[in-house]
Coordinates of C-alpha atoms in Angstrom, one line a residue:
X210 CA 72.0 175.5 -5.7
X211 CA 71.0 173.1 -8.5
X212 CA 67.3 172.8 -9.7
X213 CA 65.8 169.9 -11.5
X214 CA 64.4 170.3 -15.0
X215 CA 60.9 170.0 -13.4
X216 CA 61.5 173.1 -11.1
X217 CA 62.7 175.0 -14.2
X218 CA 59.7 174.1 -16.1
X219 CA 57.5 175.3 -13.3
X220 CA 59.3 178.5 -13.1
X221 CA 58.9 179.2 -16.7
X222 CA 55.2 178.4 -16.5
X223 CA 54.9 181.0 -13.7
X224 CA 54.0 178.4 -11.0
X225 CA 53.1 179.7 -7.6
X226 CA 55.5 179.5 -4.7
X227 CA 53.5 176.8 -3.0
X228 CA 54.0 174.5 -6.0
X229 CA 57.6 175.2 -6.0
X230 CA 57.9 174.2 -2.4
X231 CA 56.2 171.0 -3.1
X232 CA 58.5 170.1 -6.0
X233 CA 61.8 171.2 -4.4
X234 CA 64.8 168.8 -3.9
X235 CA 65.4 166.9 -0.8
X236 CA 66.9 168.9 2.1
X237 CA 69.4 168.2 4.9
X238 CA 72.4 165.8 4.9
X239 CA 75.9 166.5 3.6
X240 CA 74.6 167.8 0.3
X241 CA 73.4 171.0 1.9
X242 CA 69.8 170.6 0.5
X243 CA 70.9 170.3 -3.2
X244 CA 69.2 167.5 -5.1
X245 CA 71.6 164.7 -5.9
X246 CA 73.5 164.9 -9.2
X247 CA 71.3 163.7 -12.0
X248 CA 69.5 164.4 -15.3
X249 CA 71.2 165.9 -18.3
X250 CA 72.5 169.0 -16.4
X251 CA 70.5 171.6 -18.3
X252 CA 70.5 174.7 -16.2
X253 CA 72.2 173.1 -13.2
X254 CA 74.9 174.9 -11.3
X255 CA 77.5 172.8 -9.4
X256 CA 80.0 173.5 -6.8
X257 CA 83.2 171.5 -7.0
X258 CA 85.7 171.5 -4.2
X259 CA 89.4 171.0 -5.2
X260 CA 91.8 170.0 -2.5
X261 CA 95.5 170.2 -3.7
X262 CA 98.2 168.9 -1.5
X263 CA 100.9 171.4 -2.6
X264 CA 101.9 173.8 -5.3
X265 CA 104.2 172.2 -7.9
X266 CA 104.3 171.6 -11.6
X267 CA 102.6 168.2 -11.8
X268 CA 99.8 168.9 -9.4
X269 CA 99.1 172.3 -10.9
X270 CA 98.9 170.8 -14.3
X271 CA 96.4 168.1 -13.1
X272 CA 94.2 170.8 -11.5
X273 CA 94.3 172.9 -14.7
X274 CA 93.3 170.0 -16.9
X275 CA 90.5 169.1 -14.5
X276 CA 89.1 172.6 -14.6
X277 CA 89.5 173.0 -18.3
X278 CA 87.6 169.7 -19.0
X279 CA 84.7 170.7 -16.7
X280 CA 84.5 174.2 -18.1
X281 CA 84.4 172.8 -21.6
X282 CA 81.8 170.1 -20.9
X283 CA 79.6 172.1 -18.6
X284 CA 80.3 175.7 -19.7
X285 CA 79.1 178.3 -17.1
X286 CA 77.7 175.6 -14.8
X287 CA 80.7 174.9 -12.4
X288 CA 82.0 177.0 -9.6
X289 CA 85.4 175.8 -8.2
X290 CA 86.3 176.2 -4.6
X291 CA 90.2 175.6 -4.9
X292 CA 92.2 175.0 -1.7
X293 CA 95.9 174.3 -1.3
X294 CA 97.1 172.4 1.8
X295 CA 100.7 173.7 1.5
X296 CA 101.9 170.1 1.9
X297 CA 100.3 169.7 5.3
X298 CA 98.2 166.5 5.6
X299 CA 96.3 168.0 8.6
X300 CA 95.3 170.9 6.3
X301 CA 94.0 168.4 3.8
X302 CA 91.6 167.1 6.6
X303 CA 90.4 170.7 7.4
X304 CA 89.8 171.4 3.7
X305 CA 87.8 168.1 3.3
X306 CA 85.7 168.9 6.4
X307 CA 85.0 172.5 5.1
X308 CA 83.9 171.0 1.7
X309 CA 81.4 168.7 3.5
X310 CA 80.1 171.6 5.6
X311 CA 79.6 173.7 2.5
X312 CA 77.8 170.8 0.8
X313 CA 79.8 170.8 -2.4
X314 CA 78.5 168.6 -5.2
X315 CA 81.8 166.8 -5.8
X316 CA 85.4 166.8 -4.4
X317 CA 88.5 166.5 -6.5
X318 CA 91.4 165.4 -4.3
X319 CA 94.7 166.1 -5.9
X320 CA 97.4 163.7 -4.4
X321 CA 97.2 160.9 -2.0
X322 CA 96.8 162.9 1.4
X323 CA 94.1 164.9 -0.2
X324 CA 92.3 161.8 -1.2
X325 CA 92.7 160.1 2.1
X326 CA 91.4 163.1 3.9
X327 CA 88.4 163.4 1.7
X328 CA 87.5 159.7 1.9
X329 CA 87.7 160.1 5.7
X330 CA 85.4 163.2 5.7
X331 CA 82.5 161.9 3.7
X332 CA 80.9 158.7 2.5
X333 CA 78.2 160.6 0.5
X334 CA 79.8 163.3 -1.6
X335 CA 81.4 161.9 -4.8
X336 CA 85.2 162.0 -4.6
X337 CA 87.6 161.8 -7.6
X338 CA 91.3 161.5 -6.9
X339 CA 94.1 162.5 -9.3
X340 CA 97.9 162.4 -9.1
X341 CA 97.4 159.3 -6.9
X342 CA 99.7 156.4 -7.7
X343 CA 98.0 153.3 -6.1
X344 CA 94.5 153.5 -4.7
X345 CA 94.7 150.3 -3.0
X346 CA 97.7 151.5 -1.0
X347 CA 96.3 155.0 -0.4
X348 CA 93.0 153.7 0.9
X349 CA 94.1 150.5 2.6
X350 CA 92.2 148.2 0.3
X351 CA 93.6 144.7 0.3
X352 CA 93.6 142.9 -3.1
X353 CA 92.5 146.0 -4.9
X354 CA 91.0 145.1 -8.2
X355 CA 90.7 148.5 -9.9
X356 CA 87.3 149.8 -8.5
X357 CA 87.2 151.5 -5.1
X358 CA 83.4 151.5 -4.8
X359 CA 81.4 153.7 -2.5
X360 CA 81.9 157.3 -3.3
X361 CA 85.5 157.2 -4.5
X362 CA 87.2 156.8 -8.0
X363 CA 89.6 158.8 -10.0
X364 CA 92.8 158.6 -12.0
X365 CA 96.3 157.3 -11.3
X366 CA 99.7 158.8 -12.1
X367 CA 101.5 155.5 -12.0
X368 CA 104.0 154.9 -14.9
X369 CA 105.4 151.4 -15.4
X370 CA 107.8 150.9 -12.6
X371 CA 109.7 148.1 -14.2
X372 CA 110.4 150.3 -17.2
X373 CA 111.7 153.1 -14.9
X374 CA 114.1 150.6 -13.4
X375 CA 115.1 149.6 -16.9
X376 CA 116.1 153.2 -17.6
X377 CA 118.8 153.0 -15.0
X378 CA 120.3 150.0 -16.6
X379 CA 120.0 151.5 -20.0
X380 CA 122.0 154.7 -18.9
X381 CA 124.3 153.1 -16.3
X382 CA 124.8 149.4 -16.9
X383 CA 128.1 149.4 -15.0
X384 CA 126.7 151.1 -11.8
X385 CA 126.6 149.0 -8.7
X386 CA 124.7 150.8 -6.1
X387 CA 121.3 152.6 -6.4
X388 CA 119.9 154.8 -3.6
X389 CA 116.1 155.1 -3.4
X390 CA 115.2 158.6 -2.0
X391 CA 111.7 159.3 -0.9
X392 CA 109.4 160.7 1.8
X393 CA 108.5 158.1 4.5
X394 CA 105.2 159.9 5.1
X395 CA 103.9 159.1 1.5
X396 CA 102.6 155.6 1.3
X397 CA 102.5 155.6 -2.4
X398 CA 106.2 156.6 -2.5
X399 CA 107.0 153.5 -0.5
X400 CA 105.1 151.4 -2.9
X401 CA 107.1 152.7 -5.8
X402 CA 110.5 152.3 -4.3
X403 CA 109.7 148.8 -3.1
X404 CA 108.7 147.9 -6.6
X405 CA 111.6 149.5 -8.3
X406 CA 114.0 148.0 -5.8
X407 CA 112.8 144.5 -6.6
X408 CA 113.3 145.2 -10.3
X409 CA 116.8 146.7 -9.8
X410 CA 117.9 143.9 -7.6
X411 CA 116.8 141.4 -10.2
X412 CA 119.2 143.2 -12.6
X413 CA 122.1 142.8 -10.1
X414 CA 122.1 146.3 -8.4
X415 CA 122.7 146.7 -4.8
X416 CA 119.8 149.0 -3.5
X417 CA 119.4 151.0 -0.3
X418 CA 116.3 153.0 0.7
X419 CA 116.8 156.6 2.0
X420 CA 113.7 157.9 3.6
X421 CA 113.3 161.5 4.8
X422 CA 110.6 162.4 7.2
X423 CA 109.6 165.8 5.8
X424 CA 111.2 168.9 4.1
X425 CA 113.4 169.5 7.2
X426 CA 115.7 166.5 6.7
X427 CA 115.7 166.2 2.9
X428 CA 119.2 167.7 2.5
X429 CA 120.8 165.5 5.2
X430 CA 119.2 162.3 3.8
X431 CA 119.9 163.2 0.2
X432 CA 123.5 164.0 1.0
X433 CA 123.9 160.5 2.7
X434 CA 122.2 158.8 -0.3
X435 CA 124.4 160.7 -2.9
X436 CA 127.6 159.9 -1.0
X437 CA 126.9 156.2 -0.9
X438 CA 125.3 155.6 -4.2
X439 CA 126.3 155.5 -7.9
X440 CA 122.8 156.5 -9.0
X441 CA 119.6 157.8 -7.2
X442 CA 116.0 157.0 -7.9
X443 CA 113.3 159.4 -6.7
X444 CA 109.7 158.3 -7.2
X445 CA 106.6 160.4 -7.8
X446 CA 106.8 162.0 -4.4
X447 CA 105.2 165.3 -3.5
X448 CA 107.6 166.2 -0.9
X449 CA 110.6 165.4 -3.1
X450 CA 109.0 167.6 -5.9
X451 CA 108.7 170.5 -3.5
X452 CA 112.4 170.1 -2.6
X453 CA 113.8 169.3 -6.0
X454 CA 116.2 172.4 -5.8
X455 CA 117.8 171.0 -2.6
X456 CA 118.2 167.6 -4.3
X457 CA 119.7 169.2 -7.4
X458 CA 122.1 171.4 -5.4
X459 CA 123.5 168.2 -3.8
X460 CA 123.5 165.8 -6.8
X461 CA 124.1 168.1 -9.8
X462 CA 127.2 166.9 -11.7
X463 CA 127.9 164.3 -9.1
X464 CA 125.2 161.7 -8.8
X465 CA 122.7 161.0 -11.6
X466 CA 119.0 161.1 -10.4
X467 CA 116.2 159.2 -12.2
X468 CA 112.7 160.2 -11.3
X469 CA 109.2 159.0 -11.4
X470 CA 107.7 162.0 -13.2
X471 CA 108.6 164.9 -15.3
X472 CA 108.2 167.8 -12.8
X473 CA 110.8 166.2 -10.3
X474 CA 113.1 165.5 -13.4
X475 CA 112.9 169.1 -14.5
X476 CA 114.0 170.2 -11.0
X477 CA 116.8 167.7 -10.2
X478 CA 116.8 164.7 -12.5
X479 CA 118.6 163.3 -15.5
X480 CA 115.8 161.3 -17.0
X481 CA 112.3 160.0 -16.4
X482 CA 109.5 157.9 -17.8
X483 CA 106.5 160.2 -17.3
X484 CA 102.9 160.8 -18.0
X485 CA 101.1 164.1 -18.9
X486 CA 99.5 165.3 -15.6
X487 CA 97.4 167.8 -17.6
X488 CA 95.9 165.0 -19.6
X489 CA 95.3 162.8 -16.5
X490 CA 93.6 165.9 -14.9
X491 CA 91.4 166.4 -18.0
X492 CA 90.3 162.7 -17.8
X493 CA 89.3 163.3 -14.2
X494 CA 87.3 166.3 -15.2
X495 CA 85.5 164.2 -17.8
X496 CA 84.7 161.7 -15.2
X497 CA 83.4 164.5 -12.9
X498 CA 81.1 165.8 -15.6
X499 CA 79.5 162.3 -16.0
X500 CA 79.0 162.0 -12.3
X501 CA 77.5 165.5 -11.8
X502 CA 75.1 165.0 -14.7
X503 CA 74.0 161.6 -13.7
X504 CA 75.5 159.7 -16.6
X505 CA 77.8 157.7 -14.4
X506 CA 77.8 156.3 -10.9
X507 CA 81.1 157.0 -9.0
X508 CA 80.7 153.7 -7.1
X509 CA 81.0 151.7 -10.4
X510 CA 83.7 153.7 -12.0
X511 CA 87.1 152.0 -12.2
X512 CA 90.3 154.0 -11.5
X513 CA 91.8 155.0 -14.9
X514 CA 95.4 155.2 -15.9
X515 CA 97.4 157.3 -18.3
X516 CA 97.3 155.9 -21.8
X517 CA 100.8 156.9 -22.8
X518 CA 104.3 157.2 -21.3
X519 CA 107.3 159.3 -22.6
X520 CA 111.0 158.9 -22.0
X521 CA 112.4 162.4 -21.2
X522 CA 115.7 163.8 -20.2
X523 CA 117.0 167.0 -18.6
X524 CA 119.5 168.5 -20.9
X525 CA 121.2 170.8 -18.4
X526 CA 121.6 168.1 -15.8
X527 CA 122.9 165.5 -18.4
X528 CA 125.4 168.1 -19.6
X529 CA 126.7 168.6 -16.1
X530 CA 127.1 164.8 -15.7
X531 CA 128.9 164.5 -19.0
X532 CA 126.5 161.6 -20.0
X533 CA 125.4 160.7 -23.6
X534 CA 121.7 160.5 -23.8
X535 CA 120.5 157.2 -25.3
X536 CA 118.3 157.2 -28.4
X537 CA 114.6 157.5 -28.0
X538 CA 114.5 160.3 -25.3
X539 CA 112.8 163.6 -25.6
X540 CA 114.2 166.8 -24.0
X541 CA 112.1 168.4 -21.3
X542 CA 111.1 171.8 -22.3
X543 CA 110.6 175.0 -20.2
X544 CA 107.9 174.8 -17.6

């Protein structure tokens, strides 16, 4: 439980128990009796709940960056309660509810379903999302202007979708058909494929969306998409990332796959325009430190975006496709 500087001073002065009781933080409510985040953080101990949708490279990196930043900025002052939903949105809801019951000081929601569940569970505990592509879509905010308000903010993993579409033209200018493969249950995936499709159609490609419901029908939908398309595009999609080996097994050496982020590209793609999920996670941790110590108000914090994007290619996949990598691409290293 956190204590204000005033309480610490009283303790050091040997104040009597009655005085301590008079100066204690407010009780009750979702914060479990802890005083609200504030002050300079001296001596305070915080509990941060981390809800991660699923285990895969990108989300793992974001969580690691988040923890590293908080441990560096508030050394010895943060305890993490890390929960993984195993790609089950219903589990995200249970995790969020448990964090509210425990009275954690802040929730980090890693991926869109985790953010949606946390936002539904509490309007009081500060929530920071990460690995979330578009907050307006995720939270149903019309005409989103960049600041969620209330108790929610965070960071986005959105790379320029027009530039991702342009990669396909750069690599395969003579292709005619592009299949857009994604999970129908992920609202941000729909947002991405819609935007990429508009760009590709403006370039003259014929595009078809191929949506799978969950992991159970990835293989069947991917096979249909591969058979009917010259090129495939897979957005930043958590279910696709978890099933990248299946996509790779179907498409390797047959149909080139372009992806929305590096982790999926390492698993099944030829190339990507990607961000550093570790760096985005770190920035989320910096935002969390400011909220916990009272230097920032989550309701006024704009959603932040990655400052840089890198063109990368998967050397093994490109070799199997027999394609020449255009200039300006960096090889993806080992995970």
